[in-house]
Short mmCIF file of C-alpha atoms in Angstrom, two decimals:
data_model
loop_
_atom_site.label_atom_id
_atom_site.label_comp_id
_atom_site.label_asym_id
_atom_site.label_seq_id
_atom_site.Cartn_x
_atom_site.Cartn_y
_atom_site.Cartn_z
CA MET A 1 38.48 46.65 14.99
CA GLU A 2 37.14 45.07 18.09
CA ALA A 3 37.95 47.21 21.30
CA PRO A 4 40.41 45.31 23.45
CA SER A 5 37.91 45.85 26.22
CA THR A 6 35.37 43.72 24.63
CA ASP A 7 35.67 40.75 27.03
CA ASP A 8 34.22 37.20 26.61
CA ARG A 9 31.12 37.80 28.62
CA LEU A 10 30.33 40.87 26.65
CA LEU A 11 30.80 38.92 23.32
CA SER A 12 28.56 36.15 24.47
CA TRP A 13 25.84 38.66 25.24
CA TYR A 14 26.13 39.98 21.62
CA VAL A 15 25.83 36.75 20.21
CA GLN A 16 22.65 36.18 22.47
CA LEU A 17 21.27 39.43 20.92
CA VAL A 18 22.07 38.08 17.41
CA ARG A 19 20.21 34.93 18.31
CA ARG A 20 17.29 36.73 19.78
CA HIS A 21 16.87 39.84 17.52
CA VAL A 22 18.83 39.38 14.42
CA GLY A 23 18.25 35.82 13.38
CA ARG A 24 19.73 33.57 10.91
CA GLY A 25 22.78 34.20 8.68
CA PRO A 26 24.79 34.31 6.54
CA TYR A 27 26.51 36.45 9.07
CA LEU A 28 28.96 39.30 8.44
CA ASP A 29 31.23 40.46 11.18
CA TYR A 30 32.21 43.84 10.03
CA GLY A 31 35.35 44.78 11.69
CA CYS A 32 36.13 41.26 12.95
CA GLY A 33 39.51 42.04 14.44
CA SER A 34 40.72 39.25 16.46
CA GLY A 35 38.01 36.86 15.20
CA ALA A 36 36.63 36.18 18.66
CA LEU A 37 33.07 37.28 17.82
CA LEU A 38 33.28 35.72 14.32
CA ARG A 39 34.29 32.39 15.88
CA ARG A 40 31.03 32.74 18.16
CA LEU A 41 28.77 33.56 15.29
CA ALA A 42 30.04 30.53 13.43
CA GLY A 43 29.27 28.39 16.50
CA LEU A 44 25.53 29.18 16.13
CA GLY A 45 25.55 26.17 13.90
CA PRO A 46 25.39 25.19 10.35
CA ALA A 47 21.70 25.76 10.18
CA SER A 48 22.19 29.40 11.00
CA GLY A 49 24.25 30.17 7.93
CA LEU A 50 27.82 31.02 7.08
CA ALA A 51 29.82 33.42 9.23
CA VAL A 52 32.18 35.76 7.38
CA GLY A 53 34.44 38.44 8.58
CA VAL A 54 36.02 41.73 6.91
CA ASP A 55 38.92 43.73 8.49
CA PRO A 56 42.13 44.86 6.95
CA ASP A 57 44.04 43.77 10.13
CA ALA A 58 42.01 40.68 10.90
CA VAL A 59 43.70 37.74 12.61
CA ARG A 60 42.40 34.73 10.58
CA ALA A 61 43.62 31.96 13.05
CA ALA A 62 41.25 33.14 15.79
CA ALA A 63 38.24 31.89 13.62
CA PRO A 64 39.35 28.84 11.67
CA GLY A 65 37.16 27.85 8.86
CA CYS A 66 35.47 31.35 8.54
CA PRO A 67 36.19 33.32 5.43
CA VAL A 68 37.86 36.62 6.25
CA HIS A 69 38.11 39.54 3.67
CA GLU A 70 40.57 42.39 3.84
CA SER A 71 38.62 44.80 1.60
CA ASP A 72 34.85 45.79 1.59
CA ASP A 73 35.19 45.48 -2.37
CA GLU A 74 35.42 41.64 -1.80
CA LEU A 75 31.98 41.28 -0.21
CA PRO A 76 29.18 40.17 -2.49
CA THR A 77 26.04 42.39 -3.04
CA ASP A 78 23.04 41.12 -1.13
CA GLY A 79 25.38 38.46 0.28
CA PHE A 80 24.36 38.66 4.00
CA ARG A 81 20.99 38.42 5.95
CA SER A 82 22.84 39.57 9.11
CA LEU A 83 25.57 41.94 9.98
CA VAL A 84 27.21 42.56 13.40
CA ALA A 85 29.44 45.66 13.94
CA ILE A 86 30.80 46.29 17.35
CA ASP A 87 33.08 49.34 17.93
CA VAL A 88 33.34 50.12 14.33
CA LEU A 89 31.51 53.35 13.26
CA ASP A 90 32.85 55.23 16.41
CA THR A 91 36.50 54.27 15.68
CA VAL A 92 37.00 55.51 12.33
CA PRO A 93 37.44 59.11 10.86
CA ALA A 94 33.97 60.73 10.61
CA ASP A 95 34.57 60.99 6.63
CA ALA A 96 34.64 57.23 6.61
CA VAL A 97 31.23 56.63 8.16
CA PRO A 98 29.19 57.35 5.07
CA ARG A 99 31.14 55.08 2.85
CA ILE A 100 30.83 52.21 5.51
CA LEU A 101 27.00 52.76 5.75
CA LEU A 102 26.84 52.56 1.91
CA THR A 103 28.70 49.30 2.10
CA TRP A 104 26.22 47.80 4.47
CA ARG A 105 23.33 49.02 2.25
CA ARG A 106 25.03 46.98 -0.43
CA VAL A 107 25.98 43.91 1.29
CA VAL A 108 23.02 43.29 3.55
CA ALA A 109 19.96 41.86 1.62
CA PRO A 110 16.81 43.96 1.83
CA GLY A 111 15.00 43.04 4.95
CA GLY A 112 18.01 41.85 6.60
CA ARG A 113 19.07 42.69 10.18
CA LEU A 114 21.97 44.56 11.79
CA LEU A 115 23.36 44.54 15.38
CA VAL A 116 25.37 47.76 15.78
CA ALA A 117 27.20 49.13 19.02
CA VAL A 118 29.02 52.27 19.34
CA ALA A 119 30.53 54.05 22.33
CA ASP A 120 28.25 56.79 23.82
CA PRO A 121 29.90 59.95 24.72
CA ALA A 122 26.71 61.19 26.22
CA GLY A 123 26.15 58.02 28.31
CA ARG A 124 26.37 57.54 31.97
CA GLY A 125 29.63 55.73 31.84
CA ARG A 126 31.39 58.79 30.45
CA ALA A 127 29.74 60.99 33.01
CA LEU A 128 30.97 58.77 35.75
CA THR A 129 34.52 58.60 34.42
CA GLY A 130 35.03 61.96 32.68
CA SER A 131 38.64 62.13 31.17
CA GLU A 132 39.46 58.68 32.02
CA TRP A 133 36.67 57.25 29.85
CA TRP A 134 38.00 54.39 27.77
CA ALA A 135 36.65 55.59 24.33
CA ALA A 136 37.86 59.06 24.56
CA ARG A 137 40.54 58.69 21.89
CA PRO A 138 41.85 61.16 19.18
CA GLY A 139 40.35 60.39 15.67
CA HIS A 140 37.18 58.63 16.90
CA SER A 141 34.02 59.68 15.38
CA LEU A 142 32.03 59.82 18.64
CA ARG A 143 28.56 61.02 18.59
CA PRO A 144 25.60 60.76 21.17
CA HIS A 145 22.92 58.08 20.67
CA GLU A 146 20.45 60.43 19.11
CA ASP A 147 22.78 61.48 16.51
CA TRP A 148 23.61 57.90 15.58
CA SER A 149 19.90 56.92 15.36
CA ARG A 150 19.28 59.87 12.98
CA LEU A 151 22.18 59.03 10.79
CA LEU A 152 21.34 55.42 10.65
CA THR A 153 17.71 56.27 9.86
CA ALA A 154 18.76 58.67 7.17
CA SER A 155 21.10 56.06 5.72
CA GLY A 156 18.34 53.55 4.84
CA PHE A 157 18.00 51.60 8.03
CA THR A 158 15.14 51.21 10.34
CA VAL A 159 15.76 51.20 14.15
CA VAL A 160 13.84 48.03 15.40
CA ARG A 161 15.20 48.20 18.94
CA GLU A 162 17.65 50.39 20.79
CA GLY A 163 19.33 50.54 24.26
CA SER A 164 22.46 50.51 26.18
CA ASP A 165 25.06 47.85 27.30
CA GLY A 166 24.97 49.38 30.73
CA LEU A 167 27.74 50.20 33.33
CA TRP A 168 29.76 47.00 33.04
CA ARG A 169 33.36 48.23 33.18
CA GLY A 170 34.20 50.26 36.14
CA PRO A 171 35.59 51.42 38.48
CA TYR A 172 33.06 54.29 38.68
CA GLY A 173 34.60 56.41 41.37
CA LYS A 174 36.49 54.96 44.42
CA VAL A 175 34.20 51.89 44.72
CA PRO A 176 35.89 48.68 43.61
CA ALA A 177 34.19 47.27 40.49
CA LEU A 178 33.13 44.10 41.98
CA LEU A 179 31.46 45.99 44.83
CA ASP A 180 29.70 48.70 42.75
CA THR A 181 25.97 48.11 42.59
CA ARG A 182 25.67 50.54 39.73
CA ARG A 183 26.90 47.71 37.56
CA ALA A 184 24.13 45.35 38.59
CA PRO A 185 21.58 46.30 35.81
CA ALA A 186 24.19 45.64 33.06
CA LEU A 187 25.01 42.37 34.70
CA ALA A 188 21.37 41.40 34.80
CA GLN A 189 20.96 42.33 31.13
CA ARG A 190 23.86 40.26 30.08
CA GLY A 191 22.63 37.26 32.16
CA ALA A 192 19.38 37.38 30.55
CA GLY A 193 20.73 37.81 27.07
CA ARG A 194 18.27 40.70 26.38
CA LEU A 195 18.46 44.43 25.58
CA PHE A 196 16.36 46.18 28.18
CA LEU A 197 18.44 49.03 29.42
CA ASN A 198 17.58 52.45 28.05
CA PRO A 199 19.98 54.54 25.75
CA GLY A 200 22.34 56.62 27.75
CA GLU A 201 22.43 54.18 30.72
CA GLY A 202 25.84 52.60 29.95
CA GLU A 203 29.07 52.69 28.01
CA ARG A 204 27.73 51.87 24.59
CA SER A 205 24.56 52.53 22.41
CA VAL A 206 23.21 49.21 20.92
CA PHE A 207 20.96 49.28 17.87
CA ILE A 208 19.01 46.45 16.19
CA LEU A 209 18.30 47.56 12.54
CA THR A 210 16.64 46.43 9.56
CA HIS A 211 17.75 47.28 6.01
CA ASP A 212 14.86 49.23 4.62
CA PRO A 213 14.74 48.50 0.82
CA ARG A 214 13.23 51.93 0.09
#
């Protein structure tokens, strides 16, 4: 389920966010796709806990040694302290989202943390690219940041931190990507391994959540 546009530098940034805001494993890479992010989570080291993936179309060879499941039903209840889901909720039909959120509630132990990133149709990235925006695809359940925040909270998760990945793609207009200074804040954020850009300032909404055991 990983978007093809999720490049190596962005994946490294997500791993830095996991290290800084999510913490130790066992990790679940929900929608692990190619296994590129799963492999990086496993690379955090044995002391951080096991890294496991789930995706019906996963490519196991990309993350050797990491268990990969094809179905949510194979995942253990309360089996993970940390979950990462990049470009998942926004790339499935809308009626599949509640089931996925229920699965997360089941498999993430109470008090566990999640890193979730979804395309933001109300963000500056889409405003600058219009009909050429990368995430505007039929069948995707796109919602603005505020809607995702409300839905995640109503589904039993507490938002600990929220922000944006910034304008990292480009080109935005006629300026070549490498010369576009509007990309500078996103590049600075990625270089620092932090989440400090406000919601709506980029391409994706990024959430750090806890599993509220209420």
